Amino acid sequence: MVFIKDAKKEFLDQIINKRVLVFVHLDVDALCSWKILQHLLHCEHILYSVIPINSKQALEDAYNQHKQVANNIILINCGATLDLVEILQPPEETIFYLIDSLRPLEVRNVYNGIQIKIIVLQNELGIEQKLVPEYEDIFDEEEENDEENEEEEDGDENLDEEEPERNRSKRKRFDPEYLEKMHAKREWESKRSKILFEYYKYTYHRCSSSLVLFDLAWKSAKDNNDLLWWSIIGLTEQLINCKIDRDIYTRYVVELNSHVLRHNHRPAVNALGTSNTNPAPDDVSINCLKISHLDDLNMVLLRHWSILESIYHSIDLACLFKMWTNKGKKKLNEFLADLGLPLNECKQKFAYMDSSFKNDFKMLVASENIKEKYRYDENFIYLSTFIASFGYTNKLTAFDMAYAVEALMENVDGEKNLSDKFIEALNCLNRENLKALECGIETAKNHLKKIYQQIQNFIDMNQIVASGPFLQVFLEEGSNENPFFSQIFTSKKLARFALQSYLALTKGKKVRNMPLIVCIPLNESNTLIAGVPPYRATNNTENCFGLAFDEAAEKTKSRVNFSYFDTSIIEINNEDKSKFLDALVAVMQ
Amino acid sequence: MLCQKSFELIKQLDSNFSNAHELSPFNEDNVRYTFEECKTLFAQNQIDVQPVLQGDNSNLPTIQMRHAALQRNKRCLLTYVYTRMNWVASLRFELATVVAPKHIKANMSDLEVVWFQKYSKTLANYMKSLSQATQTNSGYIYPIDLTQYTKPPKSLFIHVRCLKDYGEFELSDGHTVSLVKDSQHYLLASDVQDLIKQGILEHID
């Protein structure tokens, strides 16, 4: 096992005074992790080069361009599921450090031992180890040796005359010991493929990379409020994109809360982590970052939007009211009336609302009769998160930040390339840069509106249809919004929202346990297919599409491109699409 | 009208700074005229001041007015010369040359040319003395060029982003980095200062 046991000793101390090359995947968690890692590298004066990537091909290209720069390579949220040694062919002295939340880990990475080191949360080391199959079950050293020997023997035999060889093979064939060995080997092989199938069956996520790195920063006594804030944002993103479910999220929130209390306990240290010489409680500057835990309303970007719009675009609430129907819109109005909120107050920005309404709002939604009437519970309407304040700006929740940063990355703008988006998103994470943040929040609103509109279309046109064991929905070809929906996280979000809204409007029991795929035409020749697992209240994070896509592609020999690290998103040639989907139905049954 | 020419000098300065890399010609005529004006005013005041000394105050307002005009002329002249001098001094830092470019030199007065030479010499001497102060035990002198580093760096290392494909770049520690478009690096500030000036790299926070 190459899980690093002591991240400080075996990772951070190892790279001091060396150049490192860092590959960062383009997602919020990876960016937050990078910010934390960057702080650690700066502390140690470690020189680095950093390259943002978004696909497997990009990783390969970037590696080949930069491999001579450094022998120590850190991969954040990318590559742990790939056989790195096989794909990149690194020289022997190169060492990869992997920090990835995506599972299952490629077993060859786990058991590589020399060149690949995987960093996981230390508390979860035991669990992670249990998840990976035992070495003996999947690798057979004897067998590998045997094969080598046989090859050598074969080589020798060819030189000899043919007669002795035949004798030998005959002897082999009838030797009971040999036969038994062969039998055992076959049994072992079938067991092995079974184990591997079970292991690779689902793709899912575990603890966010930013938490892993924050843990490292904490253990090297270099943590501060900023790092903590980034790790909170990283965790939040995992919940937004359904990488982890609510239970696990809550568990981590409790864990992080202890750090939050530690850092925001007065007399406080200031945000940069330098010790505050004057510990008088009121001396904490307004510009310092202050974080506190909060049970917030489960409404998107509420602090930057109006109540009405926020409810419209929160998928959970939209499904509760079945917002895509006329009845649903009436029901929402009724709901607001029950809360005693005038409609014109609900339509203006939450921040400018009459403060008496604002204060009551949060209490009222959780009052008994409202909860009973609209059939939801406290867990549904409240979401525990963290809220940060600094300077004289609005308070920000971790969700606002995560939405804003993601929107900047998923923004489709012809002029901006990967690197621009990377820098823009990183700027947004810098809290000095309020303009970027505002821009991010506006973009996020736009994105949510587009998704809402698209789902309204799906529902109006009855475009979500069951096809065998899963639901599917196609986007129309030639729509202007297709490039936007084909972004990695947006496509999945669209799929998830479509599934959830479909379930809210459909009564049948059978559809409850169905996953959904969404097909988005990319250009004349290619289509992007993204799959999401069935919607359940808990444990809805294991995605079985990776293996299913693989199998269906193999059966039909379709031209499929698994370009992303997340295998549940693929690109497929249009000509192969229909036969691929047919095969997918067969595979899934 | 009194002081008109000296005011013109100041106006000329104003237009001079609107385009940063041009120095307007030294306005010898206006300067000389202003000197003449000053001399005349002074002479007239000398004459008119005699009755005042004897107790006749009827001339006093005229004298005060002339005196104010004199003061103003002096201020304008000093401003004109001083501002031009500063501009010439900044030339040394911006262009990092000891010899002023021809088109600028043509617009400088003789005294300004001499001053520029002296300034360059003084600066060079100062930098030399600084460099000698860095001499280590091994005898190596680290040359310090003040015109290169006008601002103290916040840290030894900076985060840069590559704007153009540059290829391999060797650092002072012997390592190489490949500067491919859009890659980002954290490097020793002194290594990449030149590349930033050339516009190949961009400093990002």
mmCIF file of C-alpha atoms in Angstrom, chain A residues 25 27 29-30 33 75-81 98-105 118-120 128 203-212 234 237-238 243-244:
data_model
loop_
_atom_site.group_PDB
_atom_site.id
_atom_site.type_symbol
_atom_site.label_atom_id
_atom_site.label_comp_id
_atom_site.label_asym_id
_atom_site.label_seq_id
_atom_site.Cartn_x
_atom_site.Cartn_y
_atom_site.Cartn_z
ATOM 1 C CA HIS A 25 -7.983 19.716 -12.271
ATOM 2 C CA ASP A 27 -12.988 22.057 -10.319
ATOM 3 C CA ASP A 29 -12.361 21.507 -4.810
ATOM 4 C CA ALA A 30 -9.103 21.229 -6.747
ATOM 5 C CA SER A 33 -6.775 22.511 -2.594
ATOM 6 C CA LEU A 75 -1.688 15.763 -9.086
ATOM 7 C CA ILE A 76 -4.745 17.359 -7.543
ATOM 8 C CA ASN A 77 -8.080 15.748 -8.322
ATOM 9 C CA CYS A 78 -6.802 14.086 -11.419
ATOM 10 C CA GLY A 79 -5.144 10.888 -12.374
ATOM 11 C CA ALA A 80 -5.649 8.647 -9.363
ATOM 12 C CA THR A 81 -8.046 6.547 -11.394
ATOM 13 C CA LEU A 98 -1.735 11.964 -5.758
ATOM 14 C CA ILE A 99 -4.453 13.860 -3.968
ATOM 15 C CA ASP A 100 -7.757 12.865 -5.469
ATOM 16 C CA SER A 101 -11.280 12.562 -4.181
ATOM 17 C CA LEU A 102 -12.424 10.359 -7.055
ATOM 18 C CA ARG A 103 -12.686 6.643 -6.357
ATOM 19 C CA PRO A 104 -12.088 3.793 -7.075
ATOM 20 C CA LEU A 105 -8.341 4.266 -7.170
ATOM 21 C CA ILE A 118 -1.377 8.606 -2.549
ATOM 22 C CA ILE A 119 -2.322 11.083 0.123
ATOM 23 C CA VAL A 120 -5.610 10.549 1.923
ATOM 24 C CA GLU A 128 -9.362 3.626 2.401
ATOM 25 C CA THR A 203 -17.383 5.529 -9.368
ATOM 26 C CA TYR A 204 -17.823 7.722 -6.350
ATOM 27 C CA HIS A 205 -16.064 10.402 -4.354
ATOM 28 C CA ARG A 206 -14.566 10.407 -0.943
ATOM 29 C CA CYS A 207 -13.195 13.121 1.286
ATOM 30 C CA SER A 208 -12.469 16.326 -0.636
ATOM 31 C CA SER A 209 -8.846 17.064 -1.509
ATOM 32 C CA SER A 210 -9.010 20.443 0.149
ATOM 33 C CA LEU A 211 -9.801 18.757 3.469
ATOM 34 C CA VAL A 212 -6.850 16.423 3.016
ATOM 35 C CA GLY A 234 -14.012 22.642 -1.315
ATOM 36 C CA GLU A 237 -18.642 22.021 -3.741
ATOM 37 C CA GLN A 238 -18.725 18.287 -3.165
ATOM 38 C CA LYS A 243 -20.098 14.002 -4.907
ATOM 39 C CA ILE A 244 -20.896 13.177 -1.312
#
